[in-house]
CSV table of C-alpha atoms and ligand atoms in Angstrom, one decimal:
chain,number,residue,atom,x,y,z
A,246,UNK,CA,-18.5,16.7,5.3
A,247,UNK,CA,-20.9,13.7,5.9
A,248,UNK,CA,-24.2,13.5,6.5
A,249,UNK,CA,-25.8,10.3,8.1
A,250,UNK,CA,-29.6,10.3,8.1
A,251,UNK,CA,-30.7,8.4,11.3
A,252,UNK,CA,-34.2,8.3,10.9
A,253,UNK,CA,-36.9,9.8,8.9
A,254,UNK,CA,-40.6,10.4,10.6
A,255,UNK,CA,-43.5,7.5,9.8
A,256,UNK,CA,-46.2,10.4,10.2
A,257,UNK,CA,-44.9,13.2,9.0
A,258,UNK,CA,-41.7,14.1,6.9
A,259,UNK,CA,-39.3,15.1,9.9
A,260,UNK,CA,-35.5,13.5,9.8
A,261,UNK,CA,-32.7,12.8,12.5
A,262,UNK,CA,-29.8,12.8,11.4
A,263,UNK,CA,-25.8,13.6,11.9
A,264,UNK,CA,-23.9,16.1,10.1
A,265,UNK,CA,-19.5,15.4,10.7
A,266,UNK,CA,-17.4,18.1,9.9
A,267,UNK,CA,-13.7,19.0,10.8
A,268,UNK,CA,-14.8,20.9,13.4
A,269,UNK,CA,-16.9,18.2,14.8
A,270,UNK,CA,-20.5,16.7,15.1
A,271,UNK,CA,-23.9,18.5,14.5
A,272,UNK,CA,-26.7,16.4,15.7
A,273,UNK,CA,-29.6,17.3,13.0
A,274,UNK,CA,-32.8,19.3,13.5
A,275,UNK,CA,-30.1,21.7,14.9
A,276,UNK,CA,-30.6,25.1,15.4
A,277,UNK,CA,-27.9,27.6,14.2
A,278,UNK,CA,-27.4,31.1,16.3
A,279,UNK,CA,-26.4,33.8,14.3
A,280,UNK,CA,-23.1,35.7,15.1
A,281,UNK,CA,-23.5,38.2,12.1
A,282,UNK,CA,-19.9,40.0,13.5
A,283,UNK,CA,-18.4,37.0,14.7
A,284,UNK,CA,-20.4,37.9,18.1
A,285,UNK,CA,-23.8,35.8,18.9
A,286,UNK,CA,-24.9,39.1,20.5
A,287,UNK,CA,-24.1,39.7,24.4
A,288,UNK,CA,-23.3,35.9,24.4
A,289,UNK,CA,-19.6,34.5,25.3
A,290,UNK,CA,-18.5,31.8,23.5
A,291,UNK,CA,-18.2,30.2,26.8
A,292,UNK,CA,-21.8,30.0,27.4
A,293,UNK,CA,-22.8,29.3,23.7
A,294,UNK,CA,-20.7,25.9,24.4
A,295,UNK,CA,-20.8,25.1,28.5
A,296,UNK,CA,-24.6,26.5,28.9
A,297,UNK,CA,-26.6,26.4,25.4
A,298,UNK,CA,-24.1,23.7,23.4
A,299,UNK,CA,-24.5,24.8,20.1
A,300,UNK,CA,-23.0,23.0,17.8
A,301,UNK,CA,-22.5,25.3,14.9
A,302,UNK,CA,-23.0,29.2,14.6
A,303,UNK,CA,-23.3,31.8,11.7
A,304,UNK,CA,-21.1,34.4,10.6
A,305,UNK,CA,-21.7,36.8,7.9
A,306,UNK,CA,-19.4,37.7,4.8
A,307,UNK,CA,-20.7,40.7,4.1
A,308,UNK,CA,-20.6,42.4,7.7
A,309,UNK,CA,-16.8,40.5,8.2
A,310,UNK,CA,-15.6,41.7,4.9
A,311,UNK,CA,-16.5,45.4,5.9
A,312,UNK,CA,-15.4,44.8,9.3
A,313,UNK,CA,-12.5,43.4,10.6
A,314,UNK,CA,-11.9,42.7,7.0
A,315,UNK,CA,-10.5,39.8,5.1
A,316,UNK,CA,-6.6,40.6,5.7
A,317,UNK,CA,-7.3,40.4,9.7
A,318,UNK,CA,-8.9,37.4,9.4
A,319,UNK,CA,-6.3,35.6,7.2
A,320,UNK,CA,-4.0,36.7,10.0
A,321,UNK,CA,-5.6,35.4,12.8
A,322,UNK,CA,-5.8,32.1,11.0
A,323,UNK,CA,-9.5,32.3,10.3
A,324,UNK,CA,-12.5,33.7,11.8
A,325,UNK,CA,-12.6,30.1,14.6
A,326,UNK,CA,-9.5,31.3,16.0
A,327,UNK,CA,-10.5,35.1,16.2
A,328,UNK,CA,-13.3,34.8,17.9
A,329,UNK,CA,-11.8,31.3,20.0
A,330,UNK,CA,-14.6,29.0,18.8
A,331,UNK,CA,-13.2,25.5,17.6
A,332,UNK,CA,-16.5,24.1,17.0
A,333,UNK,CA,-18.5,25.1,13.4
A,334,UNK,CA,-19.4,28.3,11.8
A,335,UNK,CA,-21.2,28.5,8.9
A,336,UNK,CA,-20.8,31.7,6.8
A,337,UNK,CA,-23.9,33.3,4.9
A,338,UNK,CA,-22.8,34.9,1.7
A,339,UNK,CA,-24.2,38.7,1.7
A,340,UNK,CA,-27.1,37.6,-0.6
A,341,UNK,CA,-29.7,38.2,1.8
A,342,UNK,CA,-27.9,41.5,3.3
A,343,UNK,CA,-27.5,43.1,0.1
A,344,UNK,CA,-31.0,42.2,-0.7
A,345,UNK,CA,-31.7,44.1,3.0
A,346,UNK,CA,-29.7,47.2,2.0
A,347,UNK,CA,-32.6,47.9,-0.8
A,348,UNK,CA,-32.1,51.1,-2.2
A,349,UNK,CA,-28.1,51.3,-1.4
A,350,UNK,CA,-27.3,48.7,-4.5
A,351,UNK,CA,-27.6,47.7,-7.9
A,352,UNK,CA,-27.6,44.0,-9.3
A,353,UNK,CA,-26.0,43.2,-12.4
A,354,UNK,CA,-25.0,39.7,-14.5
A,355,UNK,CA,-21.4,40.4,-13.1
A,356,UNK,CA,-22.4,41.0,-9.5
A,357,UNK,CA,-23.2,43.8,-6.7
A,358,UNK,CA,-22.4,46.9,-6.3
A,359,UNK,CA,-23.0,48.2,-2.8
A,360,UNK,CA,-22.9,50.7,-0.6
A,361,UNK,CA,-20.8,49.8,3.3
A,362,UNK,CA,-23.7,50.7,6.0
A,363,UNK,CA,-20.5,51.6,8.4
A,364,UNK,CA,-19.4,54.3,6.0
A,365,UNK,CA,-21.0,54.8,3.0
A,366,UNK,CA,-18.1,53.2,1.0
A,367,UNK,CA,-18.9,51.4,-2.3
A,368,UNK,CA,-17.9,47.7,-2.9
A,369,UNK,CA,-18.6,44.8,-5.1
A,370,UNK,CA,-19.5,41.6,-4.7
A,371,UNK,CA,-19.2,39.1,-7.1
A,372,UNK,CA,-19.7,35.2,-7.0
A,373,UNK,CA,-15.3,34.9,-7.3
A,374,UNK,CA,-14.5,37.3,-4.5
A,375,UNK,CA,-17.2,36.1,-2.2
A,376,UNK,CA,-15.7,32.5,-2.7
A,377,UNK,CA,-12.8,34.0,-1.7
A,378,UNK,CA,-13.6,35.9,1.2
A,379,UNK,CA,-15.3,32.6,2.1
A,380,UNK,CA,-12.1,30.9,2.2
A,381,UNK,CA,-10.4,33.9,4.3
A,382,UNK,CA,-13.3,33.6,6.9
A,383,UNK,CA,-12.9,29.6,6.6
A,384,UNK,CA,-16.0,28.7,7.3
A,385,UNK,CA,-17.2,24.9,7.8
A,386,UNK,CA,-20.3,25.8,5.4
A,387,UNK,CA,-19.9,28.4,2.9
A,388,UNK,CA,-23.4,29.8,1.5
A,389,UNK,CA,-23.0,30.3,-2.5
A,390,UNK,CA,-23.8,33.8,-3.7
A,391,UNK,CA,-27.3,34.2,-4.5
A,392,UNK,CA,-30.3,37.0,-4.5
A,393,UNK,CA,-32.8,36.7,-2.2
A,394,UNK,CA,-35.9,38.2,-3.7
A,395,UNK,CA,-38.6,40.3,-1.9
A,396,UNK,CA,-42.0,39.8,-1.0
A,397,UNK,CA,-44.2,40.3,-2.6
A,398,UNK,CA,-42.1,39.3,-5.6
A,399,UNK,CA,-43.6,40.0,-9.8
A,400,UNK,CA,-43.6,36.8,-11.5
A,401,UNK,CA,-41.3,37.7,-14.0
A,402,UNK,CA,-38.9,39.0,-11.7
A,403,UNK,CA,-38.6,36.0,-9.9
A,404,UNK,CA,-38.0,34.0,-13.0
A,405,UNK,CA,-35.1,36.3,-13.8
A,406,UNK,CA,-33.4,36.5,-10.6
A,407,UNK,CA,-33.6,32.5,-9.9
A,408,UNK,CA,-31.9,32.1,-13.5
A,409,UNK,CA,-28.9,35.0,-12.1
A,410,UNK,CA,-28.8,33.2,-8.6
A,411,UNK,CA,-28.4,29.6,-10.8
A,412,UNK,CA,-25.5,31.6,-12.9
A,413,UNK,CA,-23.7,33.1,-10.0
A,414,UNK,CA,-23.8,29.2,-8.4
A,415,UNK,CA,-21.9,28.1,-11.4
A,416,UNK,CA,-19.6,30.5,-11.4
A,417,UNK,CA,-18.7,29.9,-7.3
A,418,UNK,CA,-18.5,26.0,-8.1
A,419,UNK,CA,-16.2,27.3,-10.8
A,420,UNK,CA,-13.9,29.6,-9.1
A,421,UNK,CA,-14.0,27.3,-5.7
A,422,UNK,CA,-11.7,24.9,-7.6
A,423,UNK,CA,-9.3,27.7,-8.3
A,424,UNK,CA,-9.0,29.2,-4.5
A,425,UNK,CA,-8.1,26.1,-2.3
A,426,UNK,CA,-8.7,26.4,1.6
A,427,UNK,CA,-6.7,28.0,3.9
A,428,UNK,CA,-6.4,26.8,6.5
A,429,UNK,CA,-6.1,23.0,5.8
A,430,UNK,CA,-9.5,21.8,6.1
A,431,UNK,CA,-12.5,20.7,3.8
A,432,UNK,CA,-14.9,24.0,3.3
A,433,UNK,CA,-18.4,22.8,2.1
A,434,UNK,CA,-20.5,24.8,-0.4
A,435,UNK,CA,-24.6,25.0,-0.1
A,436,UNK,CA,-26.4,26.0,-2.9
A,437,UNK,CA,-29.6,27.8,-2.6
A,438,UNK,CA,-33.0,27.3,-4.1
A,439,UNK,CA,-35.0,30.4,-4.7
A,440,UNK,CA,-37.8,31.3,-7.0
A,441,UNK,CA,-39.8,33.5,-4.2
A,442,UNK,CA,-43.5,32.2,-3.9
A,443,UNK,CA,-44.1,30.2,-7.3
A,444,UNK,CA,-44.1,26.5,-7.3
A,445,UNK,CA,-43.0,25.7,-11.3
A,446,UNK,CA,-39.9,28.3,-10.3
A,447,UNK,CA,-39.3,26.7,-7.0
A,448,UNK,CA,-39.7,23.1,-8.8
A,449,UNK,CA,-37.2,24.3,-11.5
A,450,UNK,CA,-34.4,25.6,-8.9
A,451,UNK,CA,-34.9,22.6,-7.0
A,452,UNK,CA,-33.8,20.3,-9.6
A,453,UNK,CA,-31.0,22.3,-10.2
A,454,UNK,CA,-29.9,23.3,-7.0
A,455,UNK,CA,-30.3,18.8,-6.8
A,456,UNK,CA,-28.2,18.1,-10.1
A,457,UNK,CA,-25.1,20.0,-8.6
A,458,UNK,CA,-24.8,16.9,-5.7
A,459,UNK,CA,-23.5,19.2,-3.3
A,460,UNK,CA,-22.9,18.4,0.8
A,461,UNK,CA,-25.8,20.1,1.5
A,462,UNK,CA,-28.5,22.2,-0.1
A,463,UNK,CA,-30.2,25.3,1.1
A,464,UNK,CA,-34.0,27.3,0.6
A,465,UNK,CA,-33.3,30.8,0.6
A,466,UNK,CA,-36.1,33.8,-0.1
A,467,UNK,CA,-38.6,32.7,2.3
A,468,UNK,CA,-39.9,34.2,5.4
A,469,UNK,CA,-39.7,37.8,4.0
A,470,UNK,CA,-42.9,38.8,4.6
A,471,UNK,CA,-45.4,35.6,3.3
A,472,UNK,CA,-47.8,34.2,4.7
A,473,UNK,CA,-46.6,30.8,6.9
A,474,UNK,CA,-48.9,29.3,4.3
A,475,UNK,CA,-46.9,29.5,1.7
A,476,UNK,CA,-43.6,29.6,3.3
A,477,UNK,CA,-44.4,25.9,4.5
A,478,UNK,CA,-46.1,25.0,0.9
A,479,UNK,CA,-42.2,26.1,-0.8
A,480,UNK,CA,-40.6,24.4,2.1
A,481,UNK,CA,-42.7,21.1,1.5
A,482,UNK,CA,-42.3,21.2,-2.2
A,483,UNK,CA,-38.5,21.9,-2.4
A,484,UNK,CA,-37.5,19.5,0.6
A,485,UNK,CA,-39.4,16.9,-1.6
A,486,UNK,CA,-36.9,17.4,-4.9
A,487,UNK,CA,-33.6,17.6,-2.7
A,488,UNK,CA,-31.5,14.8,-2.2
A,489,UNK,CA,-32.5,13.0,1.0
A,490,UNK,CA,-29.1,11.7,2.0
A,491,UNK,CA,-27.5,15.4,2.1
A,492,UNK,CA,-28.6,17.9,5.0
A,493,UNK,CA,-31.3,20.4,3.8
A,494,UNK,CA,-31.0,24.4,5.5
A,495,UNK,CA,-33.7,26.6,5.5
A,496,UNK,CA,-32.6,29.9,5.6
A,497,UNK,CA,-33.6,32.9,8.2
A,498,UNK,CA,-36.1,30.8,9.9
A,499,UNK,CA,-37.8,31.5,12.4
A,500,UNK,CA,-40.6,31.5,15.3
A,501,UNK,CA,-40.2,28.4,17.8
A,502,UNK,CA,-43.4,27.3,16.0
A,503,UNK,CA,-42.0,27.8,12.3
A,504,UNK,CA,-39.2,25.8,13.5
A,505,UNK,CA,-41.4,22.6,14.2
A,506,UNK,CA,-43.5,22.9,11.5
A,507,UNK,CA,-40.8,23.1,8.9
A,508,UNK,CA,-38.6,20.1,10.9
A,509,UNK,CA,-42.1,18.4,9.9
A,510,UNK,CA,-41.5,18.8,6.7
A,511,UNK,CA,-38.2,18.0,6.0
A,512,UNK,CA,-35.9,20.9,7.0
A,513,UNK,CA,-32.7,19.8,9.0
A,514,UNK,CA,-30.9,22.9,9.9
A,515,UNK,CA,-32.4,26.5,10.2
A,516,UNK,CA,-30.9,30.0,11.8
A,517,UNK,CA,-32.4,33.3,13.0
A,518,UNK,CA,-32.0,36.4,14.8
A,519,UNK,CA,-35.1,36.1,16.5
A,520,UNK,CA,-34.2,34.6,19.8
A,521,UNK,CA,-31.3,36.8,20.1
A,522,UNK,CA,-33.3,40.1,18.7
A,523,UNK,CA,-36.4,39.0,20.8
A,524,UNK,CA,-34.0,38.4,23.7
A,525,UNK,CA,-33.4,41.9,23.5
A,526,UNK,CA,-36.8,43.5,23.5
A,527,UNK,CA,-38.0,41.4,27.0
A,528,UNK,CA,-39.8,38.9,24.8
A,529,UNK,CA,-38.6,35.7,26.3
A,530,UNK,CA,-39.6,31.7,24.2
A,531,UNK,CA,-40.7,28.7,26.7
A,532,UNK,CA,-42.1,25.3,26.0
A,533,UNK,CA,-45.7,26.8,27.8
A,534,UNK,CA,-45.9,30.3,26.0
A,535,UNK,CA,-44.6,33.9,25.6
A,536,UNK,CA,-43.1,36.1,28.7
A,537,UNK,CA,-42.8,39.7,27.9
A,538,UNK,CA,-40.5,40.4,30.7
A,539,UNK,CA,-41.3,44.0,30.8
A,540,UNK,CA,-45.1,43.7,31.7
A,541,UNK,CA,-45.4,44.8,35.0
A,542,UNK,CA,-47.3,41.8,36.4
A,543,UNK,CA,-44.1,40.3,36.6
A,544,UNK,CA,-42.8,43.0,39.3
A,545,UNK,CA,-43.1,41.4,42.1
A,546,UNK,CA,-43.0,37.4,41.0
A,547,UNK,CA,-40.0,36.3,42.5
A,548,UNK,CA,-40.8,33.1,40.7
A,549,UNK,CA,-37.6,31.6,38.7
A,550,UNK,CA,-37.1,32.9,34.9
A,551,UNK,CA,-38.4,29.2,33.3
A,552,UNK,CA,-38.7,26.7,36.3
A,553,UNK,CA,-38.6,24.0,33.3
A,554,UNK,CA,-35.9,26.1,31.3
A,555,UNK,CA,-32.2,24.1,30.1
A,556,UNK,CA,-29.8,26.9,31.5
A,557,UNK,CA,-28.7,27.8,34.3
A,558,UNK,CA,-29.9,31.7,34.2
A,559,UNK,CA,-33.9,30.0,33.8
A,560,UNK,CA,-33.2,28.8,37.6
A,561,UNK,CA,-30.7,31.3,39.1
A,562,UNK,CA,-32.7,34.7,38.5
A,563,UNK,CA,-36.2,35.7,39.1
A,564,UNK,CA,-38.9,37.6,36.8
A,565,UNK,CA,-38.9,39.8,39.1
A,566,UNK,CA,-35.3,40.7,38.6
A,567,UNK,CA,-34.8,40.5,35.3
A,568,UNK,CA,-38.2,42.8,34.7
A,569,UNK,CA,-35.8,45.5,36.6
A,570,UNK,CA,-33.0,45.1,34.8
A,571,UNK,CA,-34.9,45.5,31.4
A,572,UNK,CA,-36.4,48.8,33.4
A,573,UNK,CA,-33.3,50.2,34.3
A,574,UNK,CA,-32.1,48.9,30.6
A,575,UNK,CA,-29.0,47.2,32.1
A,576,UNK,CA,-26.7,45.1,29.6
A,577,UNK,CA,-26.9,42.4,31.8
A,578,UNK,CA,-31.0,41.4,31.6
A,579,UNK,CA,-30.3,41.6,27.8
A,580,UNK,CA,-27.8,38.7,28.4
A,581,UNK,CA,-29.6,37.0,30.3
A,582,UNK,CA,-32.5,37.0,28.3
A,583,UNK,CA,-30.4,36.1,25.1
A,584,UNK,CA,-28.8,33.0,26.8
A,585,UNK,CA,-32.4,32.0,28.0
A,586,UNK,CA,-34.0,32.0,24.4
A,587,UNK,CA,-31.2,30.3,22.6
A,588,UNK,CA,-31.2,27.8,25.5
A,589,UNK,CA,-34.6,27.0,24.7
A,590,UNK,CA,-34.2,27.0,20.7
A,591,UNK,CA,-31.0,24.3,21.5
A,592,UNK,CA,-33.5,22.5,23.6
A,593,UNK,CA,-36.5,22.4,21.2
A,594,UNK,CA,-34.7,21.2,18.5
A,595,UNK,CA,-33.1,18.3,20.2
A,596,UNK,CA,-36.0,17.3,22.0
A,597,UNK,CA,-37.8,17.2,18.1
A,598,UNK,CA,-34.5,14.9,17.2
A,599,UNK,CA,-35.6,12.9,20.5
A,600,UNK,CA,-39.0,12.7,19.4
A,601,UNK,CA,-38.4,11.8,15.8
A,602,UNK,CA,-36.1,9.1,16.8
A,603,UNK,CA,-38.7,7.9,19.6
A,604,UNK,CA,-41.6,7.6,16.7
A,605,UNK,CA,-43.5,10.2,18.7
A,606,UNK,CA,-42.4,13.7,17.4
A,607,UNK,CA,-46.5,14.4,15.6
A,608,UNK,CA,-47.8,14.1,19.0
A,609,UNK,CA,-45.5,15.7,21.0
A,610,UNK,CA,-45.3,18.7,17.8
A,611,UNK,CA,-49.1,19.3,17.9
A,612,UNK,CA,-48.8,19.7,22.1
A,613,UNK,CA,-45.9,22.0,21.6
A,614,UNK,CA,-47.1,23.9,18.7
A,615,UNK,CA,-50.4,24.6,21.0
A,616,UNK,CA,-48.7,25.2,23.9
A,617,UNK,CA,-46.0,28.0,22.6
A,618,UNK,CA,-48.3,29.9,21.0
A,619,UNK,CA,-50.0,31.2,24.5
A,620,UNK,CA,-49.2,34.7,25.8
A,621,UNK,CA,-48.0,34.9,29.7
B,122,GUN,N1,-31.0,34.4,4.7
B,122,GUN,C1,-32.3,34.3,4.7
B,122,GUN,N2,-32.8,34.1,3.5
B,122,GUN,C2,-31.7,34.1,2.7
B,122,GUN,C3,-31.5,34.0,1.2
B,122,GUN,O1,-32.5,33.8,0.5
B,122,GUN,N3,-30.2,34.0,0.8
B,122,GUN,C4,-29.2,34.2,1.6
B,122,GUN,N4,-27.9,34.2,1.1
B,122,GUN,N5,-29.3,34.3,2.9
B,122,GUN,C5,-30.6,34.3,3.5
């Protein structure tokens, strides 16, 4: 992988820049969508490419490994031929869902035992075999096995875990060398800084996430339940330590106007559920505010979706319409409200890459941030 930084921000601390992979070019800020299944929910791959042009999207090893599982993946030649997508995927590494399943494992030196959520099944995840289920998946950008911690997060706790998630990265550099690619094409491994809300443990991790000189570096553990505050102090801090000529990811990140703030402050790639979730609730992202789709003052507003939207649904339906699908709870205004907010996530971030490369992204950041933030 190569990473070209374009331009970094006079006023604040915002970068363009261009990420080149074997699967092609990822223009940096970029927003990733997350495919947890190998499905960005109720979108094709058709529209993720012709109508919202994402460049890369997630997959997730623990919910792959459970289901299809690792031999139908190796058979299919990967998870980019499964699911027909030639462009990037980037594979999380079950850190943050075992972290979700709370109660259902138990976290030792050697690794994870879990418990399946389709099932019930138990299974173990280690730093070797999620390497190697990385390699099966064949994922562009394999996330190193790490622990997310909770919020609020004891001190000592924190310290402990950072240390375990700094082992466990040693021991997937290790065993990477041993498990070449499948498929005949570069894999690259991010590390992952954690050390939850403390700045001498997110210091610490940073240097040594830094020291390994990986392609890229990743912030993990944040936007668990923390205030923005402090989520954008640990952004700031860590972005500061890492490398500036290797892309930096921060991890399950976030609101339209999280995503701004933290391209302010150094972060060039980020991914969450939210416009996909929200999608599906009725709570639809534009560049002037919030639509809850299911109010009912949009019943009879035959007004179209997002006159200023970037796909084609923002145009070709109404409110009005897609209020009655999500009344009558029809797949289709769940669609249609997913392609709309990724549309608009794929748009923000490359008019912030616009911006930064124009010298004007502060200005144009402090309008937006005011802006999105209204209700509708
Ligand atoms: N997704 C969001 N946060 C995290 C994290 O800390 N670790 C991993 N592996 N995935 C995440």
């Amino acid at each position: 992988m190569e990473f070209e930084l374009l331009k970094t921000d006079e006023h604040t601390k915002a970068r363009a820049g261009k990420i080149t992979t074997s699967h092609g070019v990822i223009e940096t800020p970029i927003f990733m969508p997350v495919g947890t299944v190998g499905s960005v929910k109720g979108v094709h791959q058709r529209e993720l490419k012709d109508d919202i042009n994402a460049d890369i999207i997630l997959g997730n090893t623990y919910h792959l490994y459970l289901r299809p599982q690792t031999p139908i993946l190796e058979k299919a030649g990967g998870l980019h031929k499964f699911i027909n997508w030639d462009r990037n995927i980037l594979t999380d590494s079950g850190g943050y869902q075992v972290y979700s399943l709370a109660a259902n494992r138990k976290i030792k030196e050697e690794g994870v035992k879990f418990k399946s959520h389709i099932d019930g099944s138990f299974h173990f995840f280690s730093p070797e075999n999620v390497m190697e289920i990385e390699r099966s998946i064949g994922a562009d950008i394999m996330m190193a096995f790490d622990e997310c911690t909770p919020y609020p997060c004891e001190y000592g706790y924190a310290k402990r875990s950072m240390h375990l998630t700094h082992r466990w990265l040693d021991r997937c550099i290790a065993h990477l060398e041993k498990v070449p690619p499948k498929y005949g094409y570069h894999q690259s491994l991010f590390p992952i800084v954690q050390g939850s809300v403390y700045k001498d443990l997110r210091t610490q991790s940073a240097e040594y996430i830094a020291s390994k000189n990986a392609d890229g570096n990743a912030i993990g553990g944040l936007s668990v339940g923390e205030p923005v505050e402090q989520m954008y102090e640990m952004t700031e801090l860590v972005c500061d330590i890492l490398p500036k000529d290797k892309p930096r990811y921060l991890m399950g990140v976030g609101t339209p106007i999280n995503i701004l703030e933290n391209i302010a402050l150094g972060v060039d790639m980020m991914d969450c559920v939210m416009p996909t979730r929200n999608a599906r609730n009725g709570m639809l992202f534009t560049a002037k505010g919030i639509i809850n789709i299911k109010n009912k003052k949009w019943e009879d507003d035959f007004s179209p979706i997002d006159p200023d939207g970037h796909t084609y649904v923002d145009t070709y339906y109404t409110k009005a319409y897609l209020r009655h699908l999500f009344a009558a709870n029809e797949f289709l205004g769940k669609q249609i409200a997913s392609i709309h907010n990724l549309g608009f996530y794929l748009w923000l971030v490359r008019e912030a890459r616009r911006q930064i490369i124009a010298g004007t992204f502060l200005q144009w950041k402090t309008k937006m941030v005011a802006n999105m933030s209204n209700r509708l």
